[in-house]
Coordinates of N, CA and C in Angstrom, one line a residue:
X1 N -77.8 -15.1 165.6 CA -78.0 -14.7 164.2 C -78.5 -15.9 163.4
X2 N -79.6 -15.6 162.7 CA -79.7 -16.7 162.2 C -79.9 -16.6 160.4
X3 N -79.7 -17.5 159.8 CA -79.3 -17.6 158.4 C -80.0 -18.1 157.4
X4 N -80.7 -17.9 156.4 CA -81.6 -18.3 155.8 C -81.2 -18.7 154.4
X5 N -81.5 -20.0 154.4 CA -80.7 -20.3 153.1 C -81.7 -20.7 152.2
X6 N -81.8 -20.4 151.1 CA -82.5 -20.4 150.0 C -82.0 -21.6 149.1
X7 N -82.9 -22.2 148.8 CA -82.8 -23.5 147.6 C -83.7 -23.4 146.9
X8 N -82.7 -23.3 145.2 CA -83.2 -23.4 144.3 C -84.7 -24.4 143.8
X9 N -85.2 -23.7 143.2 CA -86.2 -25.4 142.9 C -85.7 -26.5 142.5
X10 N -86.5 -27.5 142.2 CA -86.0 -28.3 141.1 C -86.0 -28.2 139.9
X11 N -85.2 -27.9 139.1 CA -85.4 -28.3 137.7 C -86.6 -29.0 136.9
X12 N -87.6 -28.6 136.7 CA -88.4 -29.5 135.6 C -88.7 -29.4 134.5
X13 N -88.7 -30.2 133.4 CA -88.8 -30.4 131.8 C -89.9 -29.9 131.7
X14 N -90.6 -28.6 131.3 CA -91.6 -28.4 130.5 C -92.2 -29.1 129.4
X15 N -93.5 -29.1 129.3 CA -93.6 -29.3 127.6 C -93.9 -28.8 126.7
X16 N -93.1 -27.2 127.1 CA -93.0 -26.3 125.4 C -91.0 -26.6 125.7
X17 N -90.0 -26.6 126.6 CA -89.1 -27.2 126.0 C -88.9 -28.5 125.7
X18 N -89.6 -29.3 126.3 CA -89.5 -30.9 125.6 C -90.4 -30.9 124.6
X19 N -89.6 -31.0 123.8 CA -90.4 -30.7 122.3 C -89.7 -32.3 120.9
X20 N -89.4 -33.0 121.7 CA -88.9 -34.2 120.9 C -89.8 -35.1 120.3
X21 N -90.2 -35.6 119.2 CA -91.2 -36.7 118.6 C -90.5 -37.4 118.0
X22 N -90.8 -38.6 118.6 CA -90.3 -39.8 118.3 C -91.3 -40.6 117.6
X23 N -90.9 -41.0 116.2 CA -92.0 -42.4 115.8 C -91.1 -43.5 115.1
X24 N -91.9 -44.5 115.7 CA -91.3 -45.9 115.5 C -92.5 -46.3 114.3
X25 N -91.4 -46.7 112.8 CA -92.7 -47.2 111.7 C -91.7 -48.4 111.0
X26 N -91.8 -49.1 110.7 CA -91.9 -50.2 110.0 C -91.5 -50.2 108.6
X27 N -91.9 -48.9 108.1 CA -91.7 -49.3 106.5 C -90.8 -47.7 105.9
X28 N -90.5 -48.0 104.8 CA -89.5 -46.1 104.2 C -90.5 -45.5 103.9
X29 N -91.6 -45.8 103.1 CA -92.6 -45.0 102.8 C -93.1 -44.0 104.0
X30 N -93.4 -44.9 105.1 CA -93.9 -44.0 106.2 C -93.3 -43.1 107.0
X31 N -91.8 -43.9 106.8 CA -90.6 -42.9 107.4 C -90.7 -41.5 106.7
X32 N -90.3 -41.5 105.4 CA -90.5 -40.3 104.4 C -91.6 -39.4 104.6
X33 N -92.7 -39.7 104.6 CA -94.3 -39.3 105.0 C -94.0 -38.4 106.6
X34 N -93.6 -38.7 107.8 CA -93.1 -38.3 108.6 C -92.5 -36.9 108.7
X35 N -91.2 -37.2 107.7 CA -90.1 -36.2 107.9 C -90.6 -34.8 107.1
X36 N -91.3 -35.8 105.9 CA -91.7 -34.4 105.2 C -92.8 -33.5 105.6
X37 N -93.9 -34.3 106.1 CA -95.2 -33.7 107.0 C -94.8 -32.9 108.2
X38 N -93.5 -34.0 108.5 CA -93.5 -32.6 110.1 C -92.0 -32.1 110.0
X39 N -92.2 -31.7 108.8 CA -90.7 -30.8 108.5 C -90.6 -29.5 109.5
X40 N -89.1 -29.1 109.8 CA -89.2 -28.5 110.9 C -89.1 -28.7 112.6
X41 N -89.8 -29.4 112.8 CA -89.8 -30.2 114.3 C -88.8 -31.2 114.5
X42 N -88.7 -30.9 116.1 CA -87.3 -32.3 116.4 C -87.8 -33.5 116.1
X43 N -87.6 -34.2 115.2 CA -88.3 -35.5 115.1 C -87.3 -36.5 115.0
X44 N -87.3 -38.1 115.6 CA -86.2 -38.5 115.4 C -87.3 -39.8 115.0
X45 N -86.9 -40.7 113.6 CA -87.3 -41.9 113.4 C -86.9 -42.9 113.0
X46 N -87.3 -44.4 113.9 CA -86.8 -45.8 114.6 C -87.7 -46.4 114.1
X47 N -86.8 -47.4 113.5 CA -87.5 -48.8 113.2 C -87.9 -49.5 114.1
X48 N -89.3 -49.7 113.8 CA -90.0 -50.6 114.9 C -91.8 -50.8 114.7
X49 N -92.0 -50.8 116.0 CA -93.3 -50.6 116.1 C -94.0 -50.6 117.8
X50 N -95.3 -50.6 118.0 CA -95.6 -50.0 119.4 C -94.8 -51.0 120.5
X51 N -94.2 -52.0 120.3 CA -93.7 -52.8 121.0 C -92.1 -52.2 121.8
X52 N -91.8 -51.5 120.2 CA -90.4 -51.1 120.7 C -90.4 -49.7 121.1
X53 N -91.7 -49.0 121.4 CA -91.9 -47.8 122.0 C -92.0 -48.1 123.2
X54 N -92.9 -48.8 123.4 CA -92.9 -49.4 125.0 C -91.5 -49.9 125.9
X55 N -90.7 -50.2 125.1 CA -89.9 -50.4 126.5 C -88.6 -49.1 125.8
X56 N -88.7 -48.2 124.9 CA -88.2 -47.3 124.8 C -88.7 -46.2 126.1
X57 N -90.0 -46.5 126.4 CA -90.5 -45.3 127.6 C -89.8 -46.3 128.8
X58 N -89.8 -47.1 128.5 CA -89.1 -47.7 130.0 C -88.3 -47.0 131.0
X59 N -87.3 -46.2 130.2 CA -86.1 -45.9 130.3 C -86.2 -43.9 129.9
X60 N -86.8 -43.8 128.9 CA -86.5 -42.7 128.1 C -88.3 -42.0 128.3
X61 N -88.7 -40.9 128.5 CA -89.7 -40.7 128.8 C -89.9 -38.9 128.5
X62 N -88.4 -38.7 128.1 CA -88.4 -37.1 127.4 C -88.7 -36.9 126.5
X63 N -89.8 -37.0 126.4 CA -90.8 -36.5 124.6 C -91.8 -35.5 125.0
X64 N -92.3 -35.2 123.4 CA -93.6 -34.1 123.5 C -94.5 -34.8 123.0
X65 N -94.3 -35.6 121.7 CA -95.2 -36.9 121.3 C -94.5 -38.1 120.8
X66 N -95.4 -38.9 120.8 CA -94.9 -40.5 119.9 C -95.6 -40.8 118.7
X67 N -94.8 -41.3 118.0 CA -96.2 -41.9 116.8 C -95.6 -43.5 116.4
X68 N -97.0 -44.5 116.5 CA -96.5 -45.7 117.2 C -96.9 -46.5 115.7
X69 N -96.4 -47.5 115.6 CA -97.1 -48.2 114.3 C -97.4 -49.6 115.1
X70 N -98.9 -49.5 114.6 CA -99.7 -51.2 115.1 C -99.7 -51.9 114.2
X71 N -99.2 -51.9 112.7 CA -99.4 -52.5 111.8 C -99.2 -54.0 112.2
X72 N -99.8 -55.1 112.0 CA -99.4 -56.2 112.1 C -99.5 -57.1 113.3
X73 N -99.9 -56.2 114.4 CA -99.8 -56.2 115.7 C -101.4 -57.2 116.2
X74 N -101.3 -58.3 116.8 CA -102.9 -59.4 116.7 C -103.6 -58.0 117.5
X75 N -103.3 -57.9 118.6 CA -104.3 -57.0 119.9 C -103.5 -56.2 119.9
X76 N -103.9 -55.0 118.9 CA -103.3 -53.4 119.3 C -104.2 -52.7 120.7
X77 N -105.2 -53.5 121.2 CA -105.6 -52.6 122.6 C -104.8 -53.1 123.6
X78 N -104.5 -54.3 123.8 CA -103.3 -54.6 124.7 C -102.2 -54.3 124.7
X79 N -101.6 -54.0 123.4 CA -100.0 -53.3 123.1 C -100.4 -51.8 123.6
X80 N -101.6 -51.2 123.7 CA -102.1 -49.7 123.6 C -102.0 -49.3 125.2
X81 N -102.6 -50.7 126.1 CA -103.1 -50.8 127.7 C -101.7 -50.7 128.0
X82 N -100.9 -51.2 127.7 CA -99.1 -51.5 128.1 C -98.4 -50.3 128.1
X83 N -98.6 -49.2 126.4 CA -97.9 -48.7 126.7 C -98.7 -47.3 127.2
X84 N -99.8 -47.1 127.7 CA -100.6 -46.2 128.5 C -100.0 -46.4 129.7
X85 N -99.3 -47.4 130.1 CA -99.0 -47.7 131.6 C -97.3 -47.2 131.9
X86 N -97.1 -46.4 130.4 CA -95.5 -46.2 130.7 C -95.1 -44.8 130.3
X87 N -96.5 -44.0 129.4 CA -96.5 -43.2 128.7 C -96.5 -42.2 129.8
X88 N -95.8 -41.1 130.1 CA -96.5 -40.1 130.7 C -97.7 -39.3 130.4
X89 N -98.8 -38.9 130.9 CA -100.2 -38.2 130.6 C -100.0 -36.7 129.5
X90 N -98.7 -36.3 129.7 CA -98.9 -35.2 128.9 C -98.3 -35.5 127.0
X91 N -98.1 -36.8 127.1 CA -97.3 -37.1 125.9 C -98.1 -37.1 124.6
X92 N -98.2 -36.8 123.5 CA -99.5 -37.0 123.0 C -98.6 -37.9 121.9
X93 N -99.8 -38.7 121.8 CA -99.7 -40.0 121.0 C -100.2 -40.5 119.8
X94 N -99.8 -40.4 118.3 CA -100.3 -41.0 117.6 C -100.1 -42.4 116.9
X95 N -100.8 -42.7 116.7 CA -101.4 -44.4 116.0 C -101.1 -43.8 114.3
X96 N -100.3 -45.8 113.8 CA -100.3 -46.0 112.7 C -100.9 -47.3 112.0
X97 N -101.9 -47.2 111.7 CA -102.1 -48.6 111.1 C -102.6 -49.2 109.8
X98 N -103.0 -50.6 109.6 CA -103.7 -51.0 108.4 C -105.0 -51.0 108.3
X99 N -106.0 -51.1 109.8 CA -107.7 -50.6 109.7 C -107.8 -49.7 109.6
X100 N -108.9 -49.3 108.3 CA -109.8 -48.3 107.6 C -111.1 -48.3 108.2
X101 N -111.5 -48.9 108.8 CA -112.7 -49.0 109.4 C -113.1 -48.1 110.8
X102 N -114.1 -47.2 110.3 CA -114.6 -45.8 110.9 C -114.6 -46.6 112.7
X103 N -115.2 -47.4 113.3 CA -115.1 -47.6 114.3 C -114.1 -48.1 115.0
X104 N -113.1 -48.6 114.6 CA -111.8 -48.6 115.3 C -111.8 -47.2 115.2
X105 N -111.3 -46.3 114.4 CA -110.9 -45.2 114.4 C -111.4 -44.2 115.7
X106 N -113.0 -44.8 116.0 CA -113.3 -44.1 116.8 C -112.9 -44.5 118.2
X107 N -112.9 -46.4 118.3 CA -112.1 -46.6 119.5 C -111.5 -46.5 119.8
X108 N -110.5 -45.6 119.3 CA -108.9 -45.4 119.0 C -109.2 -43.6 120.0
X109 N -109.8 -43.4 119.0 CA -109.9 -41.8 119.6 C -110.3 -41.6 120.9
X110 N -111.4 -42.9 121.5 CA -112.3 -43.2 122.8 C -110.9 -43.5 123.6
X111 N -110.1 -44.1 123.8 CA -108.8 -44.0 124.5 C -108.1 -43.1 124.9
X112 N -108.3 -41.7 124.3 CA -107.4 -40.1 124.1 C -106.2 -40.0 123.5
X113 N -106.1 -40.9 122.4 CA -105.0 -40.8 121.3 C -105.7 -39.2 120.8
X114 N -103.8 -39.0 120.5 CA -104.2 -37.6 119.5 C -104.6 -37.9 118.2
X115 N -104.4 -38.9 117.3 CA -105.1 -38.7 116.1 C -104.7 -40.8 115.7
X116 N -105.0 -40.6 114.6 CA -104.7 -42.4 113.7 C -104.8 -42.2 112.4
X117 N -103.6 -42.7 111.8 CA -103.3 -42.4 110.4 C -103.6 -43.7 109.6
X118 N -104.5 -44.2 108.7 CA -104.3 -45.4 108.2 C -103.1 -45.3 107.0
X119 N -102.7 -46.4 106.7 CA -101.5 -46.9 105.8 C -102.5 -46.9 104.7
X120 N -101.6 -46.6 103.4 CA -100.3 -46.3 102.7 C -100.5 -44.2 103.7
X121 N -99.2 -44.5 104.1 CA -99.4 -42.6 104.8 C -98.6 -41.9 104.1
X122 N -99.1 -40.7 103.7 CA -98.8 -39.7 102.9 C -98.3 -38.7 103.4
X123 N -97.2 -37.7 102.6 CA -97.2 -36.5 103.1 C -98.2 -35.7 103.5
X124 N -99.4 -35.4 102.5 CA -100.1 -35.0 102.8 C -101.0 -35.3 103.6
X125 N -100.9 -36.5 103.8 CA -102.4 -36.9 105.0 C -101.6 -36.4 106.2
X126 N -100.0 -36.4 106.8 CA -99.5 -36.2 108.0 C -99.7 -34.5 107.9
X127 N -99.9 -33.7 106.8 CA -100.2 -32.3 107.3 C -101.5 -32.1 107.7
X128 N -102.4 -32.8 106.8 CA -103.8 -32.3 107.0 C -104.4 -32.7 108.2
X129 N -104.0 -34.0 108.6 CA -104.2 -34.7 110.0 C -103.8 -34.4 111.1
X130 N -102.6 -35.1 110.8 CA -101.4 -34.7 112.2 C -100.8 -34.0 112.5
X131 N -100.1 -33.4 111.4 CA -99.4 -31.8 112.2 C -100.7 -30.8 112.9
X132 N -101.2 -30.1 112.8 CA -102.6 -29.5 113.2 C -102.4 -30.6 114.6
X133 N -102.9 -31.4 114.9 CA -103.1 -31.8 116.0 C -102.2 -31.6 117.3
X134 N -100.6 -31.6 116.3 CA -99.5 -32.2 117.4 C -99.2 -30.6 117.5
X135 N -99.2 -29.6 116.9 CA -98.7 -28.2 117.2 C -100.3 -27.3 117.2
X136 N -101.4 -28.0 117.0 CA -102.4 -26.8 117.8 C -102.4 -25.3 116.8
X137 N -101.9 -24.6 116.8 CA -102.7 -23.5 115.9 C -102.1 -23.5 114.8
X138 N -100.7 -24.2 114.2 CA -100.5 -24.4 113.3 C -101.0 -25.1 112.5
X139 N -102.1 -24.4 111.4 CA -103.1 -25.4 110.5 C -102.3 -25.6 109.1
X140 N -102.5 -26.3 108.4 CA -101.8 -27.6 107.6 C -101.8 -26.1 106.0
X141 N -102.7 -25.3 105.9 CA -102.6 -24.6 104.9 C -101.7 -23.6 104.8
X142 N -101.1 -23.6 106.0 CA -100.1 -22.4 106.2 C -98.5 -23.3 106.3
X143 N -98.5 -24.3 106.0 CA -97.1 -25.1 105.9 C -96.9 -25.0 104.5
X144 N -95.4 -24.7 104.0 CA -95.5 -25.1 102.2 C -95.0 -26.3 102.2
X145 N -95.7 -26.0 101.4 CA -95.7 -28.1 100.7 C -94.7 -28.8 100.0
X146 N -94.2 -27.5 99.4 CA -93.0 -28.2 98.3 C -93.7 -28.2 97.3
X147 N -93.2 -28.9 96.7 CA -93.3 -29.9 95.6 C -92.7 -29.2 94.2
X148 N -92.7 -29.9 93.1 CA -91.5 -29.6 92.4 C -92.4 -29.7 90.6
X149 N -91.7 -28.9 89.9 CA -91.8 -29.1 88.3 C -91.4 -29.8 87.5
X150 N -91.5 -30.7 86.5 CA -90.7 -31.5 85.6 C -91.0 -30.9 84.5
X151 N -90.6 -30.7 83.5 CA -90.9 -29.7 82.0 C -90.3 -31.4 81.0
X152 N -91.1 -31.8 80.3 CA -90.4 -32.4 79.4 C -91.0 -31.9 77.6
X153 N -90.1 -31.7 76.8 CA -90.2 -31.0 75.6 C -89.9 -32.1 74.8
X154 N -90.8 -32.1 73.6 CA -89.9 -32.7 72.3 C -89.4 -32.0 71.1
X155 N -88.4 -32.0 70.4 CA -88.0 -31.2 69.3 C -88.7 -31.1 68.3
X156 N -89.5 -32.3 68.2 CA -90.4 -32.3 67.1 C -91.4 -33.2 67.7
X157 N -93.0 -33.4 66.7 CA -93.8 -33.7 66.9 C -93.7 -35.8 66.6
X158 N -94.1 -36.6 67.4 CA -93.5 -38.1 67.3 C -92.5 -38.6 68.0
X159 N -91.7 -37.1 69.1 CA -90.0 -37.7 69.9 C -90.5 -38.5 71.0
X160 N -92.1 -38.4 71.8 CA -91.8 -39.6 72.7 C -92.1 -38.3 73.8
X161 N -92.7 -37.2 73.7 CA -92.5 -36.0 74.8 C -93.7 -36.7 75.6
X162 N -94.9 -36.6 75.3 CA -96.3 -37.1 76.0 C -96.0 -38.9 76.6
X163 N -95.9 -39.5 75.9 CA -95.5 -40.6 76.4 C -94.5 -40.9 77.9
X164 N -93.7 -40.2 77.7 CA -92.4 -40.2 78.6 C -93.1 -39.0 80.1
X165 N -94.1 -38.0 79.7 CA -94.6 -37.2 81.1 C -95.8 -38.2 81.1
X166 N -96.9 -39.1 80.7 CA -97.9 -39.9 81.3 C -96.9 -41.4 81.8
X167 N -96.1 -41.6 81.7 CA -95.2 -42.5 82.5 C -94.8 -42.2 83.6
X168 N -94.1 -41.3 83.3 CA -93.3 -40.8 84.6 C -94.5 -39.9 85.5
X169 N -95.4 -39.0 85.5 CA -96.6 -38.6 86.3 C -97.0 -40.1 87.0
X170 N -97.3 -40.9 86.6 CA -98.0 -42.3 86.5 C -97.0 -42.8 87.8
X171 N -95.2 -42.9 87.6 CA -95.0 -43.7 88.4 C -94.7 -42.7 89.5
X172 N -94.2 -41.5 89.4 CA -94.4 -40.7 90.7 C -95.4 -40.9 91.7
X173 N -96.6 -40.9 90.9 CA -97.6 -40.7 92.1 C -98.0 -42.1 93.1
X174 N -97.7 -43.2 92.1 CA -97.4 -44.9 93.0 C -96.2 -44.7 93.8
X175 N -94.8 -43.8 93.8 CA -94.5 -44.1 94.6 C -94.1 -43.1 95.5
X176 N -94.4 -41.8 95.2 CA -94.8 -40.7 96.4 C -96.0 -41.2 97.2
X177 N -97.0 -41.7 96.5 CA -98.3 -41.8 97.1 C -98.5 -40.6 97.2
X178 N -98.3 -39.1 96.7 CA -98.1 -38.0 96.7 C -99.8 -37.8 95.5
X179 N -100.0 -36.6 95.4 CA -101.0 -35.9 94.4 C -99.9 -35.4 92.9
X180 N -100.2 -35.7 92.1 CA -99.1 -35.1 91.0 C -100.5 -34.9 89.7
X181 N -99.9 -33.8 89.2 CA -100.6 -33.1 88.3 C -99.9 -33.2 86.9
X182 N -100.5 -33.5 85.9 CA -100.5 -33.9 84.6 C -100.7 -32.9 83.7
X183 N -100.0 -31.8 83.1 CA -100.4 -31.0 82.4 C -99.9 -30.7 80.4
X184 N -101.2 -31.0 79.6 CA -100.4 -31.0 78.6 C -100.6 -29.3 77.9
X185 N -99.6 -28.9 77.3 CA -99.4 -27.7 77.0 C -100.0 -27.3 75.0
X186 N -100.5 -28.7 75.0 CA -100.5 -28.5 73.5 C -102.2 -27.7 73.5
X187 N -102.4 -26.8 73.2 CA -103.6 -26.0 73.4 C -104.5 -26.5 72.5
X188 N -104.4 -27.0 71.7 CA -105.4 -27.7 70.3 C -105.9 -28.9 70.8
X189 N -105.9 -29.3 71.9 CA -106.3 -30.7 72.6 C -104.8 -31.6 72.2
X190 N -104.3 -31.7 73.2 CA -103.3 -32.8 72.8 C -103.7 -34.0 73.1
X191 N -102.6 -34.6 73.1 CA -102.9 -36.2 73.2 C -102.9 -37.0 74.4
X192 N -102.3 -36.0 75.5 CA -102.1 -37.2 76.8 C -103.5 -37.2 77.7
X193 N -105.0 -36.3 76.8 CA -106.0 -36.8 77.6 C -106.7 -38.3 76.6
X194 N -105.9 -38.0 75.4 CA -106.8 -39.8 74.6 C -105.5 -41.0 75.3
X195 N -104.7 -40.3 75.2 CA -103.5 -41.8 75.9 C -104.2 -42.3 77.3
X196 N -104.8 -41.5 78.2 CA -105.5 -41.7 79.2 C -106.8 -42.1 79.4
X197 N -107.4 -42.0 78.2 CA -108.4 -42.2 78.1 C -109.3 -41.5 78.5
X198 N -109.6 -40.1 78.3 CA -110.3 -39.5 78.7 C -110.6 -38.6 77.4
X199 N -111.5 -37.9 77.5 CA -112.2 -36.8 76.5 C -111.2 -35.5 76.6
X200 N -110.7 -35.1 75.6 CA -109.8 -33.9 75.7 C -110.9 -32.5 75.4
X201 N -110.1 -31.7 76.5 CA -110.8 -30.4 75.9 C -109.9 -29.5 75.7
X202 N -110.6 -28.0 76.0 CA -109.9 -26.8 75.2 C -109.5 -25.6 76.5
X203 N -110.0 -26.0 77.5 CA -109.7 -25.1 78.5 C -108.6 -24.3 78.4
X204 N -107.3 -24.7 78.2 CA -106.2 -23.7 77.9 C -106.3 -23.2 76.5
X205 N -106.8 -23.0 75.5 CA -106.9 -22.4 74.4 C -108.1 -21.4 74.7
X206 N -109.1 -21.7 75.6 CA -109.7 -21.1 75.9 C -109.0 -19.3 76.8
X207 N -108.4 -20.0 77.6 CA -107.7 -19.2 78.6 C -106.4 -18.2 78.4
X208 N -106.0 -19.1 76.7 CA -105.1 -18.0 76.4 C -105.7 -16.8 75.9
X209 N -106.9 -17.4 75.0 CA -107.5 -16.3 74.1 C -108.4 -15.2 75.0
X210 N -108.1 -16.0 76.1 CA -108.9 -14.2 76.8 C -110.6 -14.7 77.0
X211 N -110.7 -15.6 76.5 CA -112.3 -15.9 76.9 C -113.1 -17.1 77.9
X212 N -111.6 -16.9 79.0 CA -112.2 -17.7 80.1 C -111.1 -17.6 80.9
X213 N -111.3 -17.6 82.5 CA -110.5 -17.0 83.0 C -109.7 -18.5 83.4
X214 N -110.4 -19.4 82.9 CA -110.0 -21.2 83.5 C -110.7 -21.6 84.8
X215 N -111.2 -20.9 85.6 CA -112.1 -21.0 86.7 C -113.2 -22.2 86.5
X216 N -113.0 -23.1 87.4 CA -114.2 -23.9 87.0 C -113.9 -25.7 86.0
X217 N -112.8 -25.1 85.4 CA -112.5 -26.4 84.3 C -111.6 -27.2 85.3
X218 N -111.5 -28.5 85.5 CA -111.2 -29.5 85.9 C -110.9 -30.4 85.1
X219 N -109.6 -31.7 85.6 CA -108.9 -32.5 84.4 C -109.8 -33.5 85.3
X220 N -110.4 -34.7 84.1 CA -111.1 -35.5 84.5 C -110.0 -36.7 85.3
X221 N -110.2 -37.5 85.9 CA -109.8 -38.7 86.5 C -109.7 -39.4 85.3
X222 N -108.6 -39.5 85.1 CA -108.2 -41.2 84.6 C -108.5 -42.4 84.8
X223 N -109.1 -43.1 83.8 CA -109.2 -44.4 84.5 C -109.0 -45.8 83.4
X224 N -108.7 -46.9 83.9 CA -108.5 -47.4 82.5 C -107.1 -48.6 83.4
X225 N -106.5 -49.7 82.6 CA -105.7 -50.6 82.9 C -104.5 -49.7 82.9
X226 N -103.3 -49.8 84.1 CA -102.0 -49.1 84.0 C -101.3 -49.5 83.2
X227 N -101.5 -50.8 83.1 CA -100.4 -51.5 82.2 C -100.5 -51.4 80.4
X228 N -101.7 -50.9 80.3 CA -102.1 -50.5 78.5 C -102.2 -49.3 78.5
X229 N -101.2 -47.7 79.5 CA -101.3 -46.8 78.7 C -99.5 -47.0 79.0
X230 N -99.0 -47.4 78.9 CA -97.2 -47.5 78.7 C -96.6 -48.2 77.4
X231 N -95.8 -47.4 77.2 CA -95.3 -47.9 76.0 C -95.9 -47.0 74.7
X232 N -96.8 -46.1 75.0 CA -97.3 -45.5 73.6 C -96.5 -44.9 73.2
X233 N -96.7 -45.2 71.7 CA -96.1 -43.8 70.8 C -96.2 -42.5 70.8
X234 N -95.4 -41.6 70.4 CA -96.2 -40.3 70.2 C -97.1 -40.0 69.2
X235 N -98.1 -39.4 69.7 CA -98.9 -39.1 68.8 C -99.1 -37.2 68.0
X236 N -97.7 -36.9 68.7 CA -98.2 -35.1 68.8 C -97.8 -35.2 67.2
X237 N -98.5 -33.8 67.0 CA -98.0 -33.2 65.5 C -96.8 -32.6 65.2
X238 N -96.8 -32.1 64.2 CA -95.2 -31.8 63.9 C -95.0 -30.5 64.4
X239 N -94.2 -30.2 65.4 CA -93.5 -29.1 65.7 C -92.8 -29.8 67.1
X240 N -93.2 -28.5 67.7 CA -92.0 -28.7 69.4 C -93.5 -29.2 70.0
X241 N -93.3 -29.7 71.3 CA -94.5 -30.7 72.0 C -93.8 -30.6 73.6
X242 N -94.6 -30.1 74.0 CA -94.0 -29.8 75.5 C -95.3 -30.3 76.8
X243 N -94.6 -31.1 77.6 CA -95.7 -31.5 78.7 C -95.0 -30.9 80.6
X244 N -96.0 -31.1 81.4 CA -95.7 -30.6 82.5 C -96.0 -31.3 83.4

């Protein structure tokens, strides 16, 4: 009689269940940019940079991607040659760095990196970039973004309402590195497009009255020294004064 014994396969890690991203960055800004870009996903992130990725795969090699930071690094193609030699082939890998310059970017991509984010990195640059890349048919317009309201009012016309939302818009967006939107509510042209130095218009007066749907009107770019639009007075008129 004879007996036929059956053995199981081996066990192997897929990579739709190995689903772990790991990135090593250097700074909180970038860390934050990260978590909030690839909100959702297993993401775990370590101080470091591609040096300490590299002998992290030494040892540890259960990932789905890495995102490596070269900032600072003399020869990121030799830190890149090193850790190509430890990376498994299906890992996909992205670059963090300080060159802006279109042809690194491209020698970067000539290697088979999945993508290269230059510094200061943003929430938004890791949707529009990198998530799309690392998850494939998930495109960056179908993620919600977040982002949040601030309402500041004044009781009366002179409390400091405009002044206090072109400061605080001002310093949000230096240290989100985020897009923040500046809205003043006073329909008569208020004052936080002359505090900014820009030409005020009527687009919302227009749009309340029914004779423009707002389609088309755009708030100009600011431009001007940061340090001479702080500290202004108010300039609104007398009643309630509300900014957004």
């Amino acid at each position: 009689m004879s007996i036929a014994i059956a053995t199981p396969p081996e066990e192997t890690t897929s990579i739709v269940t190995r689903n772990r991203i790991v990135g090593f960055v250097n700074d909180e800004l970038s860390a934050a940019a990260l978590r909030k870009g690839l909100e959702g996903a297993n993401l775990s992130i370590r101080r470091g940079t591609i040096r300490n990725a590299i002998r992290m795969l030494e040892t540890d090699t259960d990932l789905f991607a890495l995102v490596v930071d070269i900032s600072g690094v003399d020869d990121p193609f030799t830190e890149l040659e090193r850790l190509a030699g430890v990376c498994p082939p299906d890992v996909r890998v992205a670059v963090i760095g300080d060159n802006r310059e279109i042809t690194f970017y491209r020698e970067l991509l000539e290697l088979g990196l999945t993508e290269y984010l230059p510094r200061p990195l943003t929430r938004d640059l890791v949707l529009d970039k990198l998530r799309p890349k690392l998850f494939g048919d998930v495109a960056a317009n179908q993620i919600d973004r977040g982002g949040h309201v601030v309402s500041i009012c004044g009781a009366q016309g002179g409390a400091g309402a405009t002044s206090i939302a072109i400061n605080l818009a001002l310093q949000l967006a230096e240290t989100t590195k985020a897009k923040v939107a500046l809205l003043d509510l006073h329909l008569q042209g208020g004052e936080a497009a002359v505090m900014l130095g820009v030409r005020p218009g009527r687009a919302g007066a227009a749009y309340r009255s029914g004779k423009s749907d707002a389609s088309g009107h755009t708030l100009p770019r600011a431009r001007g020294n940061r340090s001479q639009r702080k500290g202004l007075p108010g300039l609104g008129r007398r009643g309630p004064r509300c900014a957004a």
